[in-house]
Amino acid sequence: MDEKQTEVFHVIQTSESQIDDVPYRDEGLSKDIDYKIDDVPPWYVCLFLSFQHYLTMLGGTVTYPYIISPHLCIPDDDPSRGYLVSTIFFVAGICTFLQTTFGTRLPIVQGSSMGFLVPIIAILHLPEWECPERNPNITLTQEEAAEIWMPRMREVQGAVIGASLIEVIIGMTGMVGFLLNWITPLAIVPTISLVGLSLFAEASHSASGHWGIAIFTMILMVIFSQYLKDFAIPHPKYSSKTGWATGRFAVFKLFPVLLTILLSWALCAVLTATNVLPKGNPARTDNLLSVLDKSPWFRFPYPGQWGLPTFTLAAILGMLSGTLASIIESVGDYYACARLSGADSPPKHAINRGIFMEGLGCLIAGLYGTASGITSFSENIGAIGITKVASRRVIQYGSLLMIFFGMLGKFGGIFVTIPPPILGGMFCIMFSMITAVGLSALHFVDLNSSRNLFVLGFSIFMGLCLPKWVQANSGEINTGYELLNQTITILLSTNMLVGGFIGFVLDNIIPGTDEERGLLTWRKQTGTDSSERNFSSKSYQLPFISKYLKKCSVFKYIPISSTYEVGIIKEKFINFKNHFKKTKSVETNNVC
């Protein structure tokens, strides 16, 4: 999680304003960019810079399978954990290429989202999906283990696919702006912050294997990301204009997660080789080497590799909370990415198309079985600001690298052998940052208002309290209909949904001034009072087909078309309404 994610909340509601107005461009940032969004660096430069982006998203992507695998009942020594890592990289590569080419066309990486993790865990905590108790004296074969975890995976796949279809519709119909108009800072705060708060048990469980290693990992992360973030390593740099020069590379700011994992992993390897850590200790690096041995060198992920997805209405409805949170975060990411790239602010059709493409990405993720949805990666947006490289082509090269490494079975198997205490330390940092990013939206709100304090405190407290009770007493919900019981259980077990919904409702029904609720500052900073003038930068035009779209006037009514005209449907409706009133008035006069 990067500090750039805080920009999510500074630009969320621009979907009805800045997107429709004359575009904003940060000229200061634009001058600092070495490669702008439409520039095409030499292929070898693209390859190096794309690998850098790949390393940036590596830490956040690898941690997801570690969290979800135990809930899917995948054994620790099962090579399927490595297959899951590879599948996530493979799908992330496909979705990144689609987003940068046909979506927003911003240099933005797609990857697995922690926002989907909370509802997925809620689904897997239903009584029928709880992991069976295992006899430690009995070793299951890979086929026997698959019969346990694959049905759970297929249930998650169906939920992701069902929710992704709704996201596709939201993007295709241009409903993004309408939805965001009703979402206020006091609805955002509990939704995002509860993602981090609700995962404290996962972090604690992983770190408890060896708290010494976990604390060492946290200390390294704090040093790299906070104390050494401005320390840059000098290196030779060549430019065709100025020749050779000395550049500076902020390695600690760009790769704090990767460096922390590598150094902590190296320490565990030394302690393992010297037998300081006893046999079987979770911090040893040789516990899961068998996974690496069993993993094939090459494995091509394919749709339905875990079987045909199963669809349950309760699971799909529960997954919607993750989808809506992903939409909110992604809209903010689009503007943050455009600003750091020195590009024009994305027009409305690009926002609609970006959400549409993310919905399509979640659909692909569901078909392949990543046990997650797909969303924009804020870490890589921050990397643009550091590297000063905003070329779309670089990210497209990076997507090809993700696809390639996703086909290397051994590559996925390597990450499975990372000791859990290291990941526990990383989780403590990452989940706390997610919580802080959620709370950062409070600077819009008047915290001296007892009304706001009530909405904030009650929504967060109930977002923790009610799901905890439901998970411990799921059998208490009995409406007489099993499907309804499951639906209510999943919804009430999802912390971010409970807290966000309570905050959303209370903030919209309890009397309060716009200034008190933070809406004046919110709209002023995000520009939601701007006029509805359409602008379409060439950077956001669809490749190959834009000239054909311009020739056919019907496409200006389609929200994801690059020729979409903002407000035209509204204008047509007003004209029709006025014409209807005039016709009715004439008919009334004739009757008289």
Coordinates of C-alpha atoms in Angstrom, one line a residue:
M1 CA 0.0 0.0 0.0
D2 CA 1.5 3.4 -1.1
E3 CA 0.9 6.9 0.2
K4 CA -0.3 7.8 -3.3
Q5 CA -3.5 6.0 -2.4
T6 CA -4.5 8.9 -0.3
E7 CA -5.2 10.7 -3.6
V8 CA -8.1 8.4 -4.1
F9 CA -10.2 10.6 -1.8
H10 CA -9.1 13.8 -3.3
V11 CA -10.5 13.0 -6.7
I12 CA -13.3 10.4 -6.2
Q13 CA -16.3 12.5 -7.2
T14 CA -14.8 14.2 -10.2
S15 CA -16.8 11.8 -12.4
E16 CA -19.6 14.5 -12.7
S17 CA -17.2 17.5 -13.0
Q18 CA -13.6 17.5 -14.0
I19 CA -14.3 14.7 -16.5
D20 CA -16.9 16.9 -18.2
D21 CA -15.0 20.2 -18.0
V22 CA -12.0 21.6 -19.7
P23 CA -9.3 19.2 -18.7
Y24 CA -6.9 19.9 -15.9
R25 CA -3.2 19.3 -16.6
D26 CA -0.4 19.8 -14.0
E27 CA 2.1 21.6 -16.1
G28 CA 4.8 21.4 -13.4
L29 CA 4.5 17.6 -13.3
S30 CA 4.3 17.4 -17.1
K31 CA 7.7 19.2 -17.4
D32 CA 9.3 16.6 -15.1
I33 CA 8.1 13.6 -17.0
D34 CA 10.8 11.9 -19.1
Y35 CA 8.5 9.8 -21.1
K36 CA 4.9 11.1 -21.4
I37 CA 1.8 8.9 -21.8
D38 CA 1.9 8.6 -25.6
D39 CA 5.7 8.4 -25.9
V40 CA 7.3 5.2 -27.1
P41 CA 10.8 4.6 -25.6
P42 CA 13.2 2.2 -27.3
W43 CA 12.2 -1.5 -26.8
Y44 CA 15.1 -2.2 -24.5
V45 CA 14.3 0.8 -22.3
C46 CA 10.6 -0.3 -22.2
L47 CA 11.8 -3.8 -21.1
F48 CA 13.9 -2.5 -18.2
L49 CA 11.3 0.0 -17.0
S50 CA 8.5 -2.5 -17.3
F51 CA 10.4 -5.0 -15.2
Q52 CA 10.7 -2.2 -12.6
H53 CA 6.9 -1.9 -12.5
Y54 CA 6.6 -5.6 -12.3
L55 CA 8.8 -5.7 -9.2
T56 CA 6.7 -2.8 -7.7
M57 CA 3.5 -4.8 -7.9
L58 CA 5.2 -8.1 -6.9
G59 CA 4.9 -7.7 -3.1
G60 CA 1.2 -6.8 -3.0
T61 CA 0.3 -9.5 -5.5
V62 CA 2.2 -12.3 -3.8
T63 CA 0.7 -11.7 -0.4
Y64 CA -2.9 -12.2 -1.6
P65 CA -2.7 -16.0 -2.2
Y66 CA -1.1 -16.5 1.2
I67 CA -4.1 -15.0 2.9
I68 CA -6.8 -16.7 0.9
S69 CA -5.2 -20.2 0.6
P70 CA -5.9 -21.3 4.2
H71 CA -9.6 -20.3 3.9
L72 CA -9.8 -22.3 0.7
C73 CA -8.4 -25.3 2.7
I74 CA -5.4 -25.7 0.4
P75 CA -2.7 -27.6 2.4
D76 CA 0.6 -25.8 3.1
D77 CA 2.6 -28.3 1.0
D78 CA 0.2 -28.4 -1.9
P79 CA 1.8 -27.0 -5.2
S80 CA -1.6 -25.6 -6.0
R81 CA -0.7 -22.6 -3.9
G82 CA 2.1 -21.9 -6.4
Y83 CA -0.4 -22.4 -9.3
L84 CA -2.7 -19.8 -7.7
V85 CA 0.2 -17.3 -7.5
S86 CA 1.0 -17.9 -11.2
T87 CA -2.6 -17.6 -12.2
I88 CA -2.9 -14.2 -10.5
F89 CA 0.1 -12.9 -12.4
F90 CA -1.1 -14.3 -15.7
V91 CA -4.6 -12.8 -15.3
A92 CA -3.1 -9.5 -14.1
G93 CA -1.1 -9.3 -17.2
I94 CA -4.1 -9.9 -19.5
C95 CA -6.2 -7.3 -17.6
T96 CA -3.4 -4.7 -17.6
F97 CA -3.0 -5.0 -21.3
L98 CA -6.7 -4.6 -21.9
Q99 CA -7.0 -1.6 -19.6
T100 CA -4.0 0.2 -21.1
T101 CA -5.1 -0.5 -24.7
F102 CA -8.9 -0.4 -24.7
G103 CA -9.8 0.9 -21.2
T104 CA -8.8 4.2 -19.8
R105 CA -5.5 3.9 -21.7
L106 CA -3.7 5.3 -18.7
P107 CA -0.4 3.7 -17.7
I108 CA -2.1 1.9 -14.8
V109 CA -1.4 -1.7 -13.6
Q110 CA -4.2 -4.1 -12.7
G111 CA -3.9 -6.7 -9.9
S112 CA -5.8 -8.6 -7.2
S113 CA -7.6 -6.4 -4.7
M114 CA -7.8 -6.7 -0.9
G115 CA -11.2 -5.2 -1.2
F116 CA -12.5 -8.5 -2.5
L117 CA -10.8 -10.4 0.3
V118 CA -13.3 -9.5 3.1
P119 CA -16.5 -10.7 1.3
I120 CA -14.7 -13.8 0.1
I121 CA -13.6 -14.8 3.6
A122 CA -17.2 -14.1 4.7
I123 CA -18.4 -16.6 2.1
L124 CA -15.9 -19.2 3.0
H125 CA -16.9 -18.9 6.7
L126 CA -20.3 -20.3 6.0
P127 CA -20.9 -23.6 7.8
E128 CA -20.9 -25.6 4.6
W129 CA -17.5 -24.2 3.5
E130 CA -15.6 -24.4 6.8
C131 CA -12.4 -26.4 6.4
P132 CA -12.8 -30.0 7.8
E133 CA -10.5 -31.0 10.6
R134 CA -7.4 -32.9 9.4
N135 CA -5.7 -35.8 11.1
P136 CA -2.0 -34.9 11.3
N137 CA -1.1 -38.5 11.0
I138 CA -2.8 -38.9 7.6
T139 CA -1.2 -37.3 4.5
L140 CA -3.7 -36.5 1.8
T141 CA -2.7 -37.0 -1.9
Q142 CA -3.0 -34.0 -4.2
E143 CA -6.1 -35.4 -5.7
E144 CA -7.8 -35.9 -2.3
A145 CA -6.9 -32.4 -1.2
A146 CA -8.3 -31.0 -4.5
E147 CA -11.7 -32.6 -3.7
I148 CA -11.8 -30.4 -0.6
W149 CA -10.6 -27.0 -1.8
M150 CA -11.7 -26.9 -5.5
P151 CA -15.5 -26.8 -4.7
R152 CA -14.7 -23.8 -2.5
M153 CA -12.7 -22.1 -5.2
R154 CA -15.6 -22.7 -7.7
E155 CA -18.0 -21.0 -5.3
V156 CA -15.7 -18.0 -5.1
Q157 CA -15.3 -18.0 -8.9
G158 CA -19.1 -17.9 -9.3
A159 CA -19.4 -15.0 -6.9
V160 CA -16.7 -13.0 -8.6
I161 CA -18.2 -13.6 -12.1
G162 CA -21.7 -12.6 -10.9
A163 CA -20.5 -9.4 -9.3
S164 CA -18.3 -8.6 -12.2
L165 CA -21.3 -8.6 -14.6
I166 CA -22.8 -5.9 -12.5
E167 CA -19.6 -3.8 -12.7
V168 CA -19.6 -4.3 -16.4
I169 CA -23.2 -2.9 -16.6
I170 CA -22.2 0.1 -14.3
G171 CA -19.4 1.0 -16.6
M172 CA -21.2 0.4 -19.8
T173 CA -24.3 2.5 -18.8
G174 CA -22.3 5.4 -17.4
M175 CA -23.7 4.9 -13.9
V176 CA -20.4 5.6 -12.2
G177 CA -21.1 9.3 -11.8
F178 CA -24.6 8.7 -10.5
L179 CA -23.4 6.3 -7.8
L180 CA -20.5 8.5 -6.7
N181 CA -22.9 11.5 -6.2
W182 CA -24.4 9.7 -3.2
I183 CA -21.2 8.6 -1.7
T184 CA -19.8 11.0 0.9
P185 CA -16.6 11.0 3.0
L186 CA -18.4 9.5 6.0
A187 CA -19.4 6.6 3.8
I188 CA -15.9 6.2 2.4
V189 CA -14.1 6.1 5.7
P190 CA -15.8 3.0 7.3
T191 CA -15.8 1.2 3.9
I192 CA -12.1 1.4 3.2
S193 CA -10.8 1.5 6.8
L194 CA -12.7 -1.7 7.8
V195 CA -10.9 -3.6 5.0
G196 CA -7.7 -3.2 7.0
L197 CA -9.2 -3.5 10.5
S198 CA -11.1 -6.7 9.7
L199 CA -7.9 -8.5 8.6
F200 CA -6.0 -8.1 11.9
A201 CA -6.6 -11.8 12.7
E202 CA -4.9 -12.8 9.5
A203 CA -1.8 -10.7 10.2
S204 CA -1.6 -11.9 13.8
H205 CA -1.9 -15.6 12.9
S206 CA 0.9 -15.4 10.3
A207 CA 3.2 -13.4 12.6
S208 CA 2.6 -15.6 15.6
G209 CA 4.8 -18.4 14.0
H210 CA 7.8 -16.3 15.1
W211 CA 7.2 -12.8 16.4
G212 CA 10.9 -12.1 16.4
I213 CA 11.1 -12.5 12.6
A214 CA 7.8 -10.7 12.1
I215 CA 9.0 -7.7 14.2
F216 CA 12.3 -7.7 12.3
T217 CA 10.3 -7.5 9.1
M218 CA 8.2 -4.6 10.3
I219 CA 11.4 -2.7 11.4
L220 CA 12.9 -3.1 8.0
M221 CA 9.7 -2.0 6.3
V222 CA 9.6 1.1 8.5
I223 CA 13.2 2.0 7.9
F224 CA 13.0 1.6 4.1
S225 CA 9.6 3.2 3.6
Q226 CA 9.9 6.1 6.1
Y227 CA 13.5 6.9 7.0
L228 CA 15.2 6.0 3.7
K229 CA 12.5 6.9 1.2
D230 CA 14.3 10.1 0.1
F231 CA 17.7 8.4 -0.1
A232 CA 18.6 7.9 -3.8
I233 CA 21.5 5.8 -5.2
P234 CA 23.5 7.6 -7.9
H235 CA 23.9 5.8 -11.2
P236 CA 25.0 6.6 -14.8
K237 CA 22.3 8.0 -17.0
Y238 CA 22.4 8.6 -20.8
S239 CA 20.2 11.0 -22.8
S240 CA 20.4 11.6 -26.5
K241 CA 20.1 15.4 -25.8
T242 CA 22.6 15.8 -22.9
G243 CA 24.7 12.7 -23.2
W244 CA 26.0 10.9 -20.1
A245 CA 25.0 12.2 -16.7
T246 CA 24.5 11.1 -13.1
G247 CA 21.0 10.0 -12.2
R248 CA 19.6 9.1 -8.9
F249 CA 17.4 6.1 -8.2
A250 CA 15.1 6.1 -5.1
V251 CA 15.4 2.3 -4.6
F252 CA 14.1 2.3 -1.0
K253 CA 11.0 4.4 -1.9
L254 CA 10.2 2.3 -4.9
F255 CA 10.9 -1.2 -3.6
P256 CA 10.4 -1.2 0.2
V257 CA 8.2 -4.4 0.2
L258 CA 10.6 -6.3 -2.1
L259 CA 13.7 -5.4 -0.2
T260 CA 12.1 -6.2 3.1
I261 CA 11.0 -9.6 2.0
L262 CA 14.4 -10.5 0.5
L263 CA 16.4 -9.4 3.6
S264 CA 14.1 -11.1 6.0
W265 CA 14.1 -14.2 3.8
A266 CA 17.9 -14.2 3.8
L267 CA 18.0 -14.0 7.6
C268 CA 15.6 -16.9 7.9
A269 CA 17.8 -18.9 5.5
V270 CA 20.9 -18.2 7.6
L271 CA 19.0 -19.2 10.8
T272 CA 17.8 -22.4 9.1
A273 CA 21.3 -23.3 7.8
T274 CA 22.8 -22.9 11.2
N275 CA 19.9 -24.8 12.9
V276 CA 19.2 -21.8 15.2
L277 CA 15.6 -22.4 14.3
P278 CA 14.4 -25.9 15.3
K279 CA 12.9 -28.3 12.9
G280 CA 9.3 -27.5 12.1
N281 CA 9.6 -23.8 13.1
P282 CA 7.4 -21.7 10.8
A283 CA 10.3 -19.3 10.2
R284 CA 12.5 -22.0 8.6
T285 CA 12.9 -21.7 4.8
D286 CA 13.1 -25.5 4.2
N287 CA 9.6 -26.4 5.4
L288 CA 7.9 -26.1 2.0
L289 CA 10.7 -26.9 -0.4
S290 CA 8.7 -29.9 -1.6
V291 CA 6.3 -27.4 -3.1
L292 CA 9.0 -26.1 -5.3
D293 CA 10.1 -29.6 -6.3
K294 CA 6.5 -30.6 -7.2
S295 CA 5.9 -27.5 -9.3
P296 CA 6.4 -27.9 -13.1
W297 CA 8.7 -25.6 -15.0
F298 CA 6.0 -24.5 -17.3
R299 CA 2.2 -24.4 -16.6
F300 CA -0.3 -22.6 -18.8
P301 CA -3.3 -21.3 -16.8
Y302 CA -6.6 -21.7 -18.5
P303 CA -10.3 -20.9 -17.8
G304 CA -12.0 -23.5 -15.7
Q305 CA -8.8 -25.1 -14.5
W306 CA -10.4 -25.7 -11.1
G307 CA -13.7 -26.9 -12.7
L308 CA -16.9 -25.1 -13.7
P309 CA -17.8 -22.2 -11.4
T310 CA -20.9 -22.6 -9.2
F311 CA -23.3 -19.6 -8.8
T312 CA -25.1 -18.8 -5.6
L313 CA -27.2 -15.6 -5.3
A314 CA -26.1 -15.1 -1.7
A315 CA -22.4 -15.2 -2.6
I316 CA -22.9 -12.8 -5.6
L317 CA -24.7 -10.3 -3.4
G318 CA -22.0 -10.5 -0.8
M319 CA -19.3 -9.9 -3.4
L320 CA -20.9 -6.7 -4.5
S321 CA -19.5 -4.8 -1.5
G322 CA -16.0 -5.6 -2.8
T323 CA -17.0 -4.5 -6.3
L324 CA -18.4 -1.1 -5.2
A325 CA -15.3 -0.4 -3.1
S326 CA -13.1 -1.3 -6.1
I327 CA -15.0 1.2 -8.3
I328 CA -14.6 4.0 -5.8
E329 CA -10.9 3.4 -5.4
S330 CA -10.3 3.0 -9.1
V331 CA -12.0 6.3 -10.1
G332 CA -9.6 8.0 -7.7
D333 CA -6.7 6.0 -9.1
Y334 CA -7.5 7.2 -12.6
Y335 CA -7.2 10.8 -11.6
A336 CA -4.1 10.3 -9.5
C337 CA -2.5 8.5 -12.4
A338 CA -3.4 11.2 -14.9
R339 CA -2.0 13.9 -12.6
L340 CA 1.3 12.1 -11.9
S341 CA 1.6 11.4 -15.6
G342 CA 1.2 15.1 -16.5
A343 CA -1.7 14.1 -18.7
D344 CA -5.1 15.7 -19.2
S345 CA -7.7 14.7 -16.7
P346 CA -9.6 11.6 -18.0
P347 CA -12.9 12.5 -19.8
K348 CA -16.1 10.8 -18.8
H349 CA -16.0 8.2 -21.5
A350 CA -12.6 7.0 -20.3
I351 CA -13.8 6.7 -16.7
N352 CA -16.8 4.7 -17.9
R353 CA -14.7 2.5 -20.1
G354 CA -12.1 2.0 -17.3
I355 CA -14.8 0.6 -14.9
F356 CA -16.2 -1.4 -17.8
M357 CA -12.8 -2.9 -18.5
E358 CA -12.2 -3.6 -14.8
G359 CA -15.5 -5.5 -14.7
L360 CA -14.4 -7.5 -17.7
G361 CA -11.1 -8.1 -15.9
C362 CA -13.0 -9.4 -12.8
L363 CA -14.9 -11.7 -15.2
I364 CA -11.7 -13.1 -16.6
A365 CA -10.3 -13.5 -13.1
G366 CA -13.4 -15.4 -12.1
L367 CA -13.2 -17.7 -15.1
Y368 CA -9.5 -18.4 -14.5
G369 CA -9.9 -18.8 -10.8
T370 CA -7.7 -16.3 -9.0
A371 CA -10.0 -16.3 -5.9
S372 CA -10.1 -12.5 -6.3
G373 CA -11.3 -9.6 -8.4
I374 CA -9.1 -7.2 -10.4
T375 CA -8.6 -3.5 -9.7
S376 CA -6.1 -0.7 -10.3
F377 CA -2.8 -0.9 -8.3
S378 CA -2.0 2.3 -6.5
E379 CA 1.5 1.2 -5.8
N380 CA 2.4 1.5 -9.5
I381 CA 0.8 4.9 -9.7
G382 CA 3.3 6.1 -7.1
A383 CA 6.1 4.5 -9.1
I384 CA 5.3 6.8 -12.0
G385 CA 5.8 9.9 -9.8
I386 CA 9.2 8.5 -8.7
T387 CA 10.6 7.2 -12.0
K388 CA 9.1 10.1 -14.1
V389 CA 8.1 7.5 -16.7
A390 CA 4.4 7.6 -17.7
S391 CA 4.6 5.9 -21.1
R392 CA 1.7 3.6 -21.8
R393 CA 4.0 1.3 -23.8
V394 CA 6.1 0.6 -20.7
I395 CA 3.1 -0.8 -18.8
Q396 CA 2.1 -2.8 -21.9
Y397 CA 5.5 -4.4 -21.9
G398 CA 5.0 -5.0 -18.2
S399 CA 1.8 -6.8 -18.9
L400 CA 3.6 -9.2 -21.2
L401 CA 6.1 -9.9 -18.5
M402 CA 3.3 -10.7 -16.1
I403 CA 1.8 -13.2 -18.6
F404 CA 5.3 -14.8 -19.2
F405 CA 6.1 -15.2 -15.5
G406 CA 2.6 -16.5 -14.9
M407 CA 3.4 -19.5 -17.1
L408 CA 6.5 -20.4 -15.1
G409 CA 5.3 -22.9 -12.5
K410 CA 8.6 -22.8 -10.6
F411 CA 8.4 -19.1 -10.3
G412 CA 5.1 -19.3 -8.5
G413 CA 6.4 -22.2 -6.3
I414 CA 9.3 -20.0 -5.1
F415 CA 7.0 -17.5 -3.4
V416 CA 5.1 -20.3 -1.6
T417 CA 8.3 -21.1 0.4
I418 CA 8.4 -17.6 2.0
P419 CA 8.1 -18.2 5.8
P420 CA 4.7 -17.1 7.1
P421 CA 6.2 -14.9 9.9
I422 CA 7.7 -12.7 7.2
L423 CA 4.4 -12.3 5.6
G424 CA 2.8 -11.7 9.0
G425 CA 5.1 -8.7 9.5
M426 CA 4.3 -7.4 6.0
F427 CA 0.5 -7.8 6.7
C428 CA 0.8 -5.7 9.9
I429 CA 2.2 -2.8 7.9
M430 CA 0.1 -3.2 4.8
F431 CA -3.3 -3.6 6.5
S432 CA -2.5 -0.7 8.9
M433 CA -1.9 1.5 5.8
I434 CA -5.2 0.4 4.3
T435 CA -6.9 1.5 7.5
A436 CA -5.0 4.8 7.5
V437 CA -5.9 5.5 3.9
G438 CA -9.6 5.0 4.7
L439 CA -9.3 7.4 7.7
S440 CA -7.5 10.0 5.6
A441 CA -10.8 11.1 4.1
L442 CA -11.8 12.6 7.4
H443 CA -9.9 15.8 6.7
F444 CA -12.9 16.8 4.6
V445 CA -15.3 16.5 7.6
D446 CA -15.9 18.7 10.6
L447 CA -14.7 16.5 13.4
N448 CA -16.0 19.0 16.0
S449 CA -19.5 18.1 15.0
S450 CA -21.2 15.6 17.4
R451 CA -23.4 14.5 14.4
N452 CA -20.3 13.5 12.4
L453 CA -18.6 11.8 15.4
F454 CA -21.8 9.7 15.9
V455 CA -22.0 8.6 12.3
L456 CA -18.2 7.8 12.2
G457 CA -18.0 6.0 15.5
F458 CA -21.2 4.0 15.2
S459 CA -20.5 2.9 11.6
I460 CA -17.0 1.6 12.4
F461 CA -18.0 0.0 15.7
M462 CA -21.0 -1.8 14.2
G463 CA -18.8 -2.8 11.2
L464 CA -16.6 -4.7 13.6
C465 CA -19.3 -5.8 16.1
L466 CA -22.1 -7.2 14.0
P467 CA -19.9 -9.4 11.7
K468 CA -18.1 -10.8 14.7
W469 CA -21.4 -11.9 16.2
V470 CA -22.7 -13.3 13.0
Q471 CA -19.6 -15.4 12.3
A472 CA -19.9 -16.9 15.8
N473 CA -23.6 -17.4 15.6
S474 CA -24.4 -18.0 12.0
G475 CA -27.1 -20.6 12.9
E476 CA -29.1 -17.9 14.7
I477 CA -30.2 -16.4 11.4
N478 CA -33.3 -18.4 10.5
T479 CA -35.9 -17.0 8.2
G480 CA -37.2 -20.3 7.0
Y481 CA -35.5 -20.0 3.6
E482 CA -32.0 -21.4 3.3
L483 CA -31.0 -19.0 0.4
L484 CA -32.2 -16.0 2.4
N485 CA -30.3 -17.2 5.5
Q486 CA -27.1 -17.5 3.5
T487 CA -27.5 -14.1 1.9
I488 CA -28.1 -12.3 5.2
T489 CA -25.2 -14.2 6.8
I490 CA -22.8 -13.2 4.1
L491 CA -23.9 -9.6 4.0
L492 CA -23.8 -9.2 7.7
S493 CA -20.4 -11.0 7.9
T494 CA -18.8 -8.5 5.6
N495 CA -17.3 -5.7 7.7
M496 CA -16.8 -3.2 5.0
L497 CA -20.4 -3.6 3.8
V498 CA -22.0 -3.3 7.2
G499 CA -19.9 -0.3 8.2
G500 CA -20.1 1.4 4.8
F501 CA -23.8 0.9 4.5
I502 CA -24.5 2.3 8.0
G503 CA -22.3 5.3 7.3
F504 CA -23.9 5.9 3.9
V505 CA -27.5 5.8 5.3
L506 CA -26.8 7.8 8.4
D507 CA -24.9 10.5 6.6
N508 CA -27.7 10.9 4.1
I509 CA -30.7 10.9 6.5
I510 CA -29.4 12.7 9.6
P511 CA -29.8 16.5 9.2
G512 CA -26.5 18.3 8.6
T513 CA -25.2 21.1 6.6
D514 CA -23.0 20.5 3.5
E515 CA -20.2 22.4 5.2
E516 CA -20.5 20.2 8.3
R517 CA -20.6 17.0 6.3
G518 CA -17.5 18.1 4.4
L519 CA -19.3 18.3 1.1
L520 CA -18.3 21.9 0.3
T521 CA -14.6 21.2 0.7
W522 CA -15.1 17.8 -1.1
R523 CA -16.8 19.4 -4.1
K524 CA -14.4 22.4 -4.2
Q525 CA -11.3 20.2 -4.2
T526 CA -12.7 17.7 -6.6
G527 CA -14.4 20.3 -8.8
T528 CA -17.9 18.8 -8.8
D529 CA -19.5 22.2 -9.4
S530 CA -17.9 22.5 -12.8
S531 CA -20.0 22.8 -16.0
E532 CA -20.8 19.9 -18.2
R533 CA -18.5 20.5 -21.2
N534 CA -17.1 17.5 -23.0
F535 CA -13.5 17.3 -23.8
S536 CA -11.7 14.3 -25.2
S537 CA -7.9 14.2 -25.2
K538 CA -6.3 12.1 -28.0
S539 CA -4.5 10.1 -25.3
Y540 CA -7.9 8.6 -24.3
Q541 CA -9.1 7.9 -27.9
L542 CA -9.7 4.2 -28.7
P543 CA -7.0 2.8 -31.0
F544 CA -7.8 1.9 -34.6
I545 CA -11.6 2.5 -34.4
S546 CA -12.0 6.1 -33.3
K547 CA -12.2 7.5 -36.8
Y548 CA -15.0 5.0 -37.6
L549 CA -16.9 5.9 -34.3
K550 CA -16.9 9.6 -35.4
K551 CA -18.6 8.7 -38.7
C552 CA -21.6 7.0 -36.9
S553 CA -23.6 9.4 -34.8
V554 CA -25.2 6.7 -32.7
F555 CA -21.9 6.1 -30.8
K556 CA -22.1 9.6 -29.2
Y557 CA -25.0 8.2 -27.0
I558 CA -22.9 5.2 -25.8
P559 CA -21.1 6.1 -22.5
I560 CA -18.0 3.9 -23.2
S561 CA -17.4 5.3 -26.8
S562 CA -14.6 7.8 -27.2
T563 CA -17.1 10.0 -29.1
Y564 CA -19.6 10.0 -26.2
E565 CA -21.0 13.5 -25.7
V566 CA -21.6 14.4 -22.1
G567 CA -25.1 15.6 -21.3
I568 CA -26.6 14.7 -24.7
I569 CA -29.0 12.2 -23.3
K570 CA -30.1 14.6 -20.6
E571 CA -30.5 17.4 -23.3
K572 CA -32.6 15.1 -25.4
F573 CA -34.8 14.2 -22.5
I574 CA -35.4 17.8 -21.6
N575 CA -36.3 18.6 -25.2
F576 CA -38.7 15.7 -25.3
K577 CA -40.2 16.8 -22.0
N578 CA -40.7 20.4 -23.2
H579 CA -42.2 19.1 -26.5
F580 CA -44.6 16.9 -24.6
K581 CA -45.7 19.7 -22.4
K582 CA -46.2 22.0 -25.4
T583 CA -48.2 19.3 -27.3
K584 CA -50.4 18.7 -24.3
S585 CA -51.0 22.4 -23.9
V586 CA -52.1 22.7 -27.5
E587 CA -54.4 19.7 -27.2
T588 CA -56.0 21.3 -24.0
N589 CA -56.6 24.5 -25.8
N590 CA -58.2 22.8 -28.8
V591 CA -60.5 20.9 -26.5
C592 CA -61.5 24.1 -24.8

